[in-house]
mmCIF file of C-alpha atoms in Angstrom:
data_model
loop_
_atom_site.group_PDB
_atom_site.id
_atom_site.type_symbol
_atom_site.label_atom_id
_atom_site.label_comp_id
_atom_site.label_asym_id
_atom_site.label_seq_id
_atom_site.Cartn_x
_atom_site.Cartn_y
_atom_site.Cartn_z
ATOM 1 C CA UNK A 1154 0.000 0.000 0.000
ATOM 2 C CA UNK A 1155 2.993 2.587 0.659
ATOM 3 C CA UNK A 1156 4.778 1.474 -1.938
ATOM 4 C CA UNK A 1157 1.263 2.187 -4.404
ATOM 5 C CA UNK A 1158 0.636 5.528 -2.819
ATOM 6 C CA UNK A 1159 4.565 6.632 -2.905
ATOM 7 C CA UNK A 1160 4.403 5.425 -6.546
ATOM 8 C CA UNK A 1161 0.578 7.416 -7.618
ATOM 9 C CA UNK A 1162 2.306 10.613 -5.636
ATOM 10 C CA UNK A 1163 5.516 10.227 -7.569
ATOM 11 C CA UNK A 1164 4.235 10.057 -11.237
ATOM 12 C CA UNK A 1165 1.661 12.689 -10.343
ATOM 13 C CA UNK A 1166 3.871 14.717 -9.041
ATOM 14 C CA UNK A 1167 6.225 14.285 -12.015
ATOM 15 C CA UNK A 1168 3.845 14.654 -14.850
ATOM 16 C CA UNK A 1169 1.994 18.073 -13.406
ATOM 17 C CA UNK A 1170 5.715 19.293 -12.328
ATOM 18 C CA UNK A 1171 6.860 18.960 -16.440
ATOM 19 C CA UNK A 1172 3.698 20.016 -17.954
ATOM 20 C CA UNK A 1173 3.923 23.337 -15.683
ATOM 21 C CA UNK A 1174 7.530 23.977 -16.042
ATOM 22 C CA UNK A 1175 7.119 22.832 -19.823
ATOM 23 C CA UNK A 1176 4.723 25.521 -20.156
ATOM 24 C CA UNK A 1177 6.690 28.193 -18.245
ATOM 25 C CA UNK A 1178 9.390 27.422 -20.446
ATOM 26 C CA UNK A 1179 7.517 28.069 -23.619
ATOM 27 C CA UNK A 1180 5.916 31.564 -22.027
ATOM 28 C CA UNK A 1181 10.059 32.050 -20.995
ATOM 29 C CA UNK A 1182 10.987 31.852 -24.941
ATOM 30 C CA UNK A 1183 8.019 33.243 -26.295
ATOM 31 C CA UNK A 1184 8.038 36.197 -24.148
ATOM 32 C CA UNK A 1185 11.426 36.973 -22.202
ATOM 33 C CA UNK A 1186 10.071 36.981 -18.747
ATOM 34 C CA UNK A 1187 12.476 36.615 -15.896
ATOM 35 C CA UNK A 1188 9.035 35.260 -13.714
ATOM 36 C CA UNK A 1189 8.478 32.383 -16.248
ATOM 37 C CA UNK A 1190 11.919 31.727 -16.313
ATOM 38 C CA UNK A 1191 12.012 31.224 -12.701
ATOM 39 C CA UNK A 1192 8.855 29.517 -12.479
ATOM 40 C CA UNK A 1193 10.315 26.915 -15.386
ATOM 41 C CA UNK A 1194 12.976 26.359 -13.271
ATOM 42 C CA UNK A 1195 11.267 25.797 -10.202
ATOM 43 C CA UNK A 1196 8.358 23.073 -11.509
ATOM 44 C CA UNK A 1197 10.887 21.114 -13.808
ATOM 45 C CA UNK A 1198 13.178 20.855 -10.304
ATOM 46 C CA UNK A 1199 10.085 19.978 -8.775
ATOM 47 C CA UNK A 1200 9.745 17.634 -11.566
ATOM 48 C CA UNK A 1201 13.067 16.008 -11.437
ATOM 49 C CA UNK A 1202 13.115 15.128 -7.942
ATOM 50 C CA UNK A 1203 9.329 13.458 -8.060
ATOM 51 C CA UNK A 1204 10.736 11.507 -10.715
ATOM 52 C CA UNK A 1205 14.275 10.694 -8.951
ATOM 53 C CA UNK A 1206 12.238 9.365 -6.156
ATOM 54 C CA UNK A 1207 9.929 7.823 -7.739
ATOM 55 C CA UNK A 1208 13.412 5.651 -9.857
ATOM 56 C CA UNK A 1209 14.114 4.978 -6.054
ATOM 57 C CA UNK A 1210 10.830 3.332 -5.482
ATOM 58 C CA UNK A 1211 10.796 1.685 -8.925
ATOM 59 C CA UNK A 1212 14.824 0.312 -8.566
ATOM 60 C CA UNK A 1213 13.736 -1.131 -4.691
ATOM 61 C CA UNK A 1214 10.669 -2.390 -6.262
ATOM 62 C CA UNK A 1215 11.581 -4.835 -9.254
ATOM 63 C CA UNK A 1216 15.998 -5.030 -8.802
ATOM 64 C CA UNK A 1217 17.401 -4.267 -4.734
ATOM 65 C CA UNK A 1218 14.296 -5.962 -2.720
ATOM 66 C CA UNK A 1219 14.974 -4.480 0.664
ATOM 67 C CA UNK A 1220 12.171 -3.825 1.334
ATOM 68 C CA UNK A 1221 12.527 0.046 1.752
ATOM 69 C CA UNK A 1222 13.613 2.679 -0.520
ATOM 70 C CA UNK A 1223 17.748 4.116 -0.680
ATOM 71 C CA UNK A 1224 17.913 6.832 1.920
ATOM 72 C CA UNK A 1225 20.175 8.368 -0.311
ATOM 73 C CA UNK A 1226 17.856 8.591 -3.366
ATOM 74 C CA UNK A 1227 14.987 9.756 -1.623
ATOM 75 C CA UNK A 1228 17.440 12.546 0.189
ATOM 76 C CA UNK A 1229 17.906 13.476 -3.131
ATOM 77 C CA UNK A 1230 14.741 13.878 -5.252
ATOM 78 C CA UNK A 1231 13.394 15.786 -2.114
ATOM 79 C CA UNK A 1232 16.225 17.873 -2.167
ATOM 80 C CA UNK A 1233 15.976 19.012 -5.978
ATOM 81 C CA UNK A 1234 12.134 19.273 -4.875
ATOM 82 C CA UNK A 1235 13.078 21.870 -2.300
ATOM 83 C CA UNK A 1236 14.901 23.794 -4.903
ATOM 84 C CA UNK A 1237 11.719 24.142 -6.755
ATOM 85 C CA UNK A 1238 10.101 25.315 -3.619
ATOM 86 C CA UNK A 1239 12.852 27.667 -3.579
ATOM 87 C CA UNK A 1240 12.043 29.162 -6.918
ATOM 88 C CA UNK A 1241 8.364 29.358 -5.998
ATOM 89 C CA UNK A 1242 8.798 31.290 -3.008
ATOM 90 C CA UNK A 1243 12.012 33.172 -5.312
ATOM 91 C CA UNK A 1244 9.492 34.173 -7.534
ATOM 92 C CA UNK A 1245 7.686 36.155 -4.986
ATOM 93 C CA UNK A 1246 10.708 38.195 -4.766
ATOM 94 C CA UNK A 1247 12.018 36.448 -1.427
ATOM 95 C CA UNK A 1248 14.659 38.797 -0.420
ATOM 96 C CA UNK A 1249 16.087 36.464 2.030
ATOM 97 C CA UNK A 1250 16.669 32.804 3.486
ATOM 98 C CA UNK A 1251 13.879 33.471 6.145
ATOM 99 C CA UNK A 1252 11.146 35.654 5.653
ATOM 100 C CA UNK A 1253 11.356 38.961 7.245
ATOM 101 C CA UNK A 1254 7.821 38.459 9.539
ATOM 102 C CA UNK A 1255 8.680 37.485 13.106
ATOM 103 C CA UNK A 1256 5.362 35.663 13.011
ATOM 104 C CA UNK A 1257 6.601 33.436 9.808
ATOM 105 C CA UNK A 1258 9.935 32.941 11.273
ATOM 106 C CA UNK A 1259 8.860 31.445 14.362
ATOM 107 C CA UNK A 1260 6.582 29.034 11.724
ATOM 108 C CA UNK A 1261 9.549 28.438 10.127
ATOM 109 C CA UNK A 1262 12.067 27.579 13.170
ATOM 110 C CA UNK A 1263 9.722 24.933 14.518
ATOM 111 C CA UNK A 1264 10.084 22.197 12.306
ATOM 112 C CA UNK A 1265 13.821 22.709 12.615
ATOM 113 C CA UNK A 1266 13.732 21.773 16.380
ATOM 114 C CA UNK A 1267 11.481 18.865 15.165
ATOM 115 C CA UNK A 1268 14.111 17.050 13.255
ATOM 116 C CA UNK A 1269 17.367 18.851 14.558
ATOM 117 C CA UNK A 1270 18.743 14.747 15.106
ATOM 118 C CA UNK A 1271 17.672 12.694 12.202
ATOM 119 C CA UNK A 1272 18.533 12.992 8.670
ATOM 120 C CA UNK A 1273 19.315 15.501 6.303
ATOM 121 C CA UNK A 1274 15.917 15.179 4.082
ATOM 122 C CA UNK A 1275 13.752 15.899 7.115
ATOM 123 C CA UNK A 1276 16.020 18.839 6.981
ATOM 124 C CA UNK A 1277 15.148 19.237 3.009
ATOM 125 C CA UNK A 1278 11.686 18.727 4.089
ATOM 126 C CA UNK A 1279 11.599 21.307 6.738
ATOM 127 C CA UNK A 1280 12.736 23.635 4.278
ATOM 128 C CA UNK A 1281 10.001 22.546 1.828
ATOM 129 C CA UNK A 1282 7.317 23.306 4.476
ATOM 130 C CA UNK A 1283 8.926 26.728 4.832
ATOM 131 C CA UNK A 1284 9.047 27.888 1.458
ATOM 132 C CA UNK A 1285 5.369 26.292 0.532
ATOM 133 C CA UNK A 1286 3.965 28.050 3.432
ATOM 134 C CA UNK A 1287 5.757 31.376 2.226
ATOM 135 C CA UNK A 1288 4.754 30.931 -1.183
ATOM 136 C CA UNK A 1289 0.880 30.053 -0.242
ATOM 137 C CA UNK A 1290 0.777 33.502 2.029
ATOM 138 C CA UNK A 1291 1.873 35.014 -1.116
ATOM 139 C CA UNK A 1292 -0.638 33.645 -3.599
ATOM 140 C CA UNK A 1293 -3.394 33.990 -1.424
ATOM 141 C CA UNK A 1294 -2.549 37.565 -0.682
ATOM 142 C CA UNK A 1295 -2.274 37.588 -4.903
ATOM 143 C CA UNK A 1296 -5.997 36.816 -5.334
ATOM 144 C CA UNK A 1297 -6.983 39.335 -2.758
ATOM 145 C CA UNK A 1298 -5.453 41.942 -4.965
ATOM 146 C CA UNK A 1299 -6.428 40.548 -8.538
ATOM 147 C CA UNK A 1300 -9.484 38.271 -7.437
ATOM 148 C CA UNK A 1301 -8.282 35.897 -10.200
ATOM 149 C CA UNK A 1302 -10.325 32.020 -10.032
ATOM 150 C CA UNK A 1303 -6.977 30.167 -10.439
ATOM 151 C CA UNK A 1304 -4.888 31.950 -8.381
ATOM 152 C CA UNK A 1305 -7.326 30.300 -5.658
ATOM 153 C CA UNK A 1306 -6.479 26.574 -6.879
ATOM 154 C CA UNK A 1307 -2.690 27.265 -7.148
ATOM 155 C CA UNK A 1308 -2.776 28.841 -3.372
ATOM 156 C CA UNK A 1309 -4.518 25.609 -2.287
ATOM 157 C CA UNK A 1310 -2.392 23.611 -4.162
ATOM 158 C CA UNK A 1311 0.512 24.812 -2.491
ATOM 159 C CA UNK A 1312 -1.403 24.731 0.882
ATOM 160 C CA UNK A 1313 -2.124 21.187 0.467
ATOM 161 C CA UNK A 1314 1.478 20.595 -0.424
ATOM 162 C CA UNK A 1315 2.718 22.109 3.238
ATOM 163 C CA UNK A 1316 0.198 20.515 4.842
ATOM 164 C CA UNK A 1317 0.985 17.365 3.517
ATOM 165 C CA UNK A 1318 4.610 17.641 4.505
ATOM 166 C CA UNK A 1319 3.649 19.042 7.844
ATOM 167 C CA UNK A 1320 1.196 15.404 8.569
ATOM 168 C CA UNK A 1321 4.321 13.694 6.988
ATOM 169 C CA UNK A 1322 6.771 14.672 9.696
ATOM 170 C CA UNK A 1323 3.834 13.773 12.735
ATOM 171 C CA UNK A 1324 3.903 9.871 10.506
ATOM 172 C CA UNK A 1325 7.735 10.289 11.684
ATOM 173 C CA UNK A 1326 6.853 10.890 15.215
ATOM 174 C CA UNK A 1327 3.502 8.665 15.317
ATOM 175 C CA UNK A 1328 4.831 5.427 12.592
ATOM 176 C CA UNK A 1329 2.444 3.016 11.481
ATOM 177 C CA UNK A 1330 -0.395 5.681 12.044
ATOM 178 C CA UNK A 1331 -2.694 7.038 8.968
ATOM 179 C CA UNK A 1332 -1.297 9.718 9.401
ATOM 180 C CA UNK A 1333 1.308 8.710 6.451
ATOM 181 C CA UNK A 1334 -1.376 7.733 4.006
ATOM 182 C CA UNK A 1335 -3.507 11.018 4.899
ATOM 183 C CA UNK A 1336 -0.009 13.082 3.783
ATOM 184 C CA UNK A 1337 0.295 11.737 0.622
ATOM 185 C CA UNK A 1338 -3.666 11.644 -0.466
ATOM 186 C CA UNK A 1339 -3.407 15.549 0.575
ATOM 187 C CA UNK A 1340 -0.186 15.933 -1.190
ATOM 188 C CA UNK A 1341 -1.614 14.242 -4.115
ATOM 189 C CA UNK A 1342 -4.626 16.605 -4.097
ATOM 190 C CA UNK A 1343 -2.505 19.431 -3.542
ATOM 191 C CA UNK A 1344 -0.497 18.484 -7.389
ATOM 192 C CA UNK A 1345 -3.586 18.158 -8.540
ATOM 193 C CA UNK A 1346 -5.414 21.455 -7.404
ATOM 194 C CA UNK A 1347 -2.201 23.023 -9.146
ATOM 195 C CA UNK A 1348 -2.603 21.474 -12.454
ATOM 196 C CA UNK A 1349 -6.528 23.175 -12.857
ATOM 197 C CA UNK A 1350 -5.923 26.148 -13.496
ATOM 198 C CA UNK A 1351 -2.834 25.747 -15.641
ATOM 199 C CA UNK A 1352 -4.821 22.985 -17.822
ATOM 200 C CA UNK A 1353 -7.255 26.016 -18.882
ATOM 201 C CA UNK A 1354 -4.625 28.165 -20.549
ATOM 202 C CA UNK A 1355 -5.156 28.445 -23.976
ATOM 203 C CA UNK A 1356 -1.920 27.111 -25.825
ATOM 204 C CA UNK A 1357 -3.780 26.493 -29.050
ATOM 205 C CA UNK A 1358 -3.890 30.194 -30.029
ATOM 206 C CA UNK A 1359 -0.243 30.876 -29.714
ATOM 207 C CA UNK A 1360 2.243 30.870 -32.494
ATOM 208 C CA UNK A 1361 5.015 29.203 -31.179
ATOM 209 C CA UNK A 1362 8.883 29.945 -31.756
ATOM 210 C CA UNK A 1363 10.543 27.705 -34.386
ATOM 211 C CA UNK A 1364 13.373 27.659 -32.199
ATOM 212 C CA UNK A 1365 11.845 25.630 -29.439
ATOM 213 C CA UNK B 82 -8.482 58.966 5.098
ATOM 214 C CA UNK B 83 -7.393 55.531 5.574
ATOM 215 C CA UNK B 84 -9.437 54.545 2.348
ATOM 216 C CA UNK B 85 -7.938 57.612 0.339
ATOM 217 C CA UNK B 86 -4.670 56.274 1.948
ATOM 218 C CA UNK B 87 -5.594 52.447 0.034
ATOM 219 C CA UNK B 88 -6.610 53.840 -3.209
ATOM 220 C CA UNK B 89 -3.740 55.472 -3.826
ATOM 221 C CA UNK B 90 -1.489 52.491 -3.137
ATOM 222 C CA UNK B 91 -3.861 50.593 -5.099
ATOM 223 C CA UNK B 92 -2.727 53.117 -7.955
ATOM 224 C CA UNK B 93 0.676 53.579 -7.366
ATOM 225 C CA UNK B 94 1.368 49.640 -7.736
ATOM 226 C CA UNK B 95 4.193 48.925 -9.331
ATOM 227 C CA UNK B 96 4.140 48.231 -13.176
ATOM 228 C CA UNK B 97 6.829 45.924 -14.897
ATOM 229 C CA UNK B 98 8.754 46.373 -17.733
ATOM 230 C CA UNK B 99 6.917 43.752 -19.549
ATOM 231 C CA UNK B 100 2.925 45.211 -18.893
ATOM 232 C CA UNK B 101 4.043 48.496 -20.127
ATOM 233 C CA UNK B 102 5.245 46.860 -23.527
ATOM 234 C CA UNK B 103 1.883 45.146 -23.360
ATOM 235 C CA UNK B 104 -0.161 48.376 -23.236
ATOM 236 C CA UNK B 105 1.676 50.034 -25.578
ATOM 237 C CA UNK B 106 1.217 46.744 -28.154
ATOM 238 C CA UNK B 107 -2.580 47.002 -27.172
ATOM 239 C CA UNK B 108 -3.248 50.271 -27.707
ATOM 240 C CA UNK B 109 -1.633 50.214 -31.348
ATOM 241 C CA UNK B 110 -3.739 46.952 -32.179
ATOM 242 C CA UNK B 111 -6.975 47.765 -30.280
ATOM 243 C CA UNK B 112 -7.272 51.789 -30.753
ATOM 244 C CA UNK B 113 -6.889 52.684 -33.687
ATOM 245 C CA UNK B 114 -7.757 52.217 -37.222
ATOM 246 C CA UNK B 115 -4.359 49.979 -38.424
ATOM 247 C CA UNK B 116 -3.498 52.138 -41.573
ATOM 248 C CA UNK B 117 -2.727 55.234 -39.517
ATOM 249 C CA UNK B 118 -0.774 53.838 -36.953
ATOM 250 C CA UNK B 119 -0.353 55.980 -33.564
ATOM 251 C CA UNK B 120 1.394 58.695 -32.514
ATOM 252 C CA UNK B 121 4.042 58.693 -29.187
ATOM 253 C CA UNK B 122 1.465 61.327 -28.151
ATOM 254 C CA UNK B 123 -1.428 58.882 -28.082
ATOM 255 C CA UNK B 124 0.609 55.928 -26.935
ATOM 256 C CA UNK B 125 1.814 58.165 -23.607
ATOM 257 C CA UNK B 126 -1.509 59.083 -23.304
ATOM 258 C CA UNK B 127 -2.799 55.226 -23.346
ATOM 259 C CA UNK B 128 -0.300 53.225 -21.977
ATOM 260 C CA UNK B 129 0.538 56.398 -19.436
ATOM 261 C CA UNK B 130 4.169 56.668 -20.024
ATOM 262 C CA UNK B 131 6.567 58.889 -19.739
ATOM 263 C CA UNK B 132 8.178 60.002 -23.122
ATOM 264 C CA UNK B 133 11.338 60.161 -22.490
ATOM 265 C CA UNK B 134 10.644 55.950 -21.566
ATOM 266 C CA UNK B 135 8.297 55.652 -23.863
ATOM 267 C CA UNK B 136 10.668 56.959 -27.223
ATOM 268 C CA UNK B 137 13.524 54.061 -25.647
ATOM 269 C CA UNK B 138 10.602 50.930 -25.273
ATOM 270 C CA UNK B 139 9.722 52.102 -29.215
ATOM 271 C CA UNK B 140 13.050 52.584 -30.578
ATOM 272 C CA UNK B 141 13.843 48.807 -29.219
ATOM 273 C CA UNK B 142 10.261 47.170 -30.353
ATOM 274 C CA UNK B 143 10.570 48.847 -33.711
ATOM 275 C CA UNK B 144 13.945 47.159 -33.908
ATOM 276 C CA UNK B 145 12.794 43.860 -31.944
ATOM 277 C CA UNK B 146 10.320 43.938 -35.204
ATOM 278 C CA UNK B 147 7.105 44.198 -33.016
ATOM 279 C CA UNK B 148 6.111 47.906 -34.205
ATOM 280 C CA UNK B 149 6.410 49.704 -37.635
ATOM 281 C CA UNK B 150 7.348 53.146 -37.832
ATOM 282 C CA UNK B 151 5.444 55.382 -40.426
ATOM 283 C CA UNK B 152 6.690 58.511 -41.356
ATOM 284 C CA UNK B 153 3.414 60.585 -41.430
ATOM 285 C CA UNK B 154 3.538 64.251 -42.772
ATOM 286 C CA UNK B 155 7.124 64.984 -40.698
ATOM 287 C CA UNK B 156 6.092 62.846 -37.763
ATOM 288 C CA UNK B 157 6.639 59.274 -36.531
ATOM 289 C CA UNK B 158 3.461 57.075 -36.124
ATOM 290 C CA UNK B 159 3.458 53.406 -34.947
ATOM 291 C CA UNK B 160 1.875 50.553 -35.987
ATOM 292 C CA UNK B 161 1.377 46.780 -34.351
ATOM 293 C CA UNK B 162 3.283 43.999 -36.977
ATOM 294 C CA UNK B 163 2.278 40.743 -37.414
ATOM 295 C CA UNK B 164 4.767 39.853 -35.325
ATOM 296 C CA UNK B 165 3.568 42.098 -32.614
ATOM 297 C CA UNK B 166 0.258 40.748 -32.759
ATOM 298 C CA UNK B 167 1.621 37.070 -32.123
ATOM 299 C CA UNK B 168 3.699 38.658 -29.563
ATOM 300 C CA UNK B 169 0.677 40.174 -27.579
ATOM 301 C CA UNK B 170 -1.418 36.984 -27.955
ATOM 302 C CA UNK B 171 1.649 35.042 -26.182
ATOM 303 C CA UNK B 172 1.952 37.416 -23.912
ATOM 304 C CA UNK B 173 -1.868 37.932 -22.961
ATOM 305 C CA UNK B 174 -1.669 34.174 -22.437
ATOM 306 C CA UNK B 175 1.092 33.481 -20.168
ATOM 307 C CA UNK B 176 0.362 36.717 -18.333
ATOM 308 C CA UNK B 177 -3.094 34.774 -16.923
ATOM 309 C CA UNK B 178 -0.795 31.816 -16.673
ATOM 310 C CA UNK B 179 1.497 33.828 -14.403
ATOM 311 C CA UNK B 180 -1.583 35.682 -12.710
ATOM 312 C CA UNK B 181 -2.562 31.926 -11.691
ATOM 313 C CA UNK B 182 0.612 32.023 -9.323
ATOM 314 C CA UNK B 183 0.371 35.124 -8.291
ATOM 315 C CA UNK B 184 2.744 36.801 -10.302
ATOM 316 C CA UNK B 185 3.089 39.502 -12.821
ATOM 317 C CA UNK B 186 5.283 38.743 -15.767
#
């Protein structure tokens, strides 16, 4: 059962991360703009390290047979993940590490006490939780100001994504509790709820560069 | 006070490089009539610009290809290209993409 949900959360995770950053990419040559350049960046990273992870499952699955997945693969697909979390939150012109807000810091120095023993991906992870919940704040505050329908789904998306880590490290503390399967269905809702509103953009009408 | 205080952040918002170019390519497809073309009078006026901006952002679409510059009767007019029309379309389109993150492009 982990091994199915890991594996649905994976490929989902992969395929909305490429069609995104696919489609940033195009906007980035069609148009020049830094913010689809960075937002490229950040969903194919996001991309890459679904997919890296989801190799890891794959590899354990049908060649090594442990019977758990190589700490040091998943380390590092959630690791390129968190630089696509980065970019996210970069994109929101984060002029720092740590957001300024004493309130968000404190958010953001919790999980750090959480997991200041065990590995270095709950330390990717904590990271992750930051920058989602940074970039959420930011989106929502987005659709206050331009009351834009999709902006909703992508702030939800990225919600659901924090939250989903967040429930993830409590499966740490609490194993063998629902708790794990509960993360990833929210995390898988959260991938989806970003896909929505980028399925609805027009593509068909634009000309593309012959250079692409 | 407070609300006069709101609306005038509300106007003063920041506008990038990118939506100028945008509302000057709009304003010389949607405006006018296409065979005149517009002058840098009309297009500061529009795309509320200052013209000493404005005459570098049409120097460098004119030469990106995106505008045409007519000389009409001693003075410049502007008109969109058909490359400045696909231009605007891609733009118009991943500027709602980008408005979907919460971001301006």
């Amino acid at each position: 059962m982990e091994f199915l949900l890991e594996n649905i959360l994976n490929l989902i995770g992969f395929v909305v991360g490429l069609a995104i950053g696919v489609i940033a990419y195009i906007g980035y040559k069609n148009t020049g703009s830094a913010t689809l350049f960075r937002l490229s960046i950040a969903f194919l990273s996001i991309s890459v390290g679904f997919f890296v992870v989801w190799t890891g499952y794959m590899a354990e699955d049908f060649v090594l047979q442990k019977g758990q997945i190589e700490r040091w693969v998943q380390t590092l697909g959630i690791g390129i993940q968190t630089v696509g979390y980065f970019f996210i939150a970069f994109s929101h012109s984060i002029k720092s590490f740590f957001p300024k807000s004493r309130y968000l810091r404190s958010i953001g120095i919790i999980p750090l006490f959480l997991v200041s023993a065990v590995h270095i991906e709950h330390i990717f992870r904590s990271i992750s939780f930051i920058l989602l919940v940074y970039g959420a704040i930011e989106t929502i505050l987005s659709y206050f100001e331009g009351k834009k329908k999709g902006t909703i789904f992508v702030a939800m998306g990225l919600s659901f994504l924090a939250l989903g880590e967040f429930l993830g490290w409590y499966s740490f503390v609490f194993p063998e509790s629902i708790l794990y399967y509960v993360s990833i269905s929210i995390k898988i809702a959260g991938l989806i709820s970003l896909f929505i509103p980028v399925s609805k953009i027009p593509l068909t009408k634009i000309k593309f560069d012959p250079e692409i | 006070m407070a609300k006069t205080n709101l609306e005038a952040k509300l106007v003063s918002v920041y506008r990038p490089h990118m939506k100028i170019i945008g509302d000057i390519l709009s304003t010389a497809r949607d405006d006018l009539d296409s065979e005149e073309g517009a002058t840098v009078t009309y297009l500061i006026r529009k795309a509320n610009v200052s013209h000493v901006r404005i005459s570098k952002i049409l120097n460098n679409l004119v030469s990106q290809g995106l505008l045409e510059q007519v000389d009409s009767q001693g003075a410049f007019r502007y008109k969109i290209s058909s490359n400045g029309r696909e231009f605007l379309v891609a733009y118009q389109t991943f500027s709602r993409f980008a408005e979907n993150f919460g971001l301006l492009i």
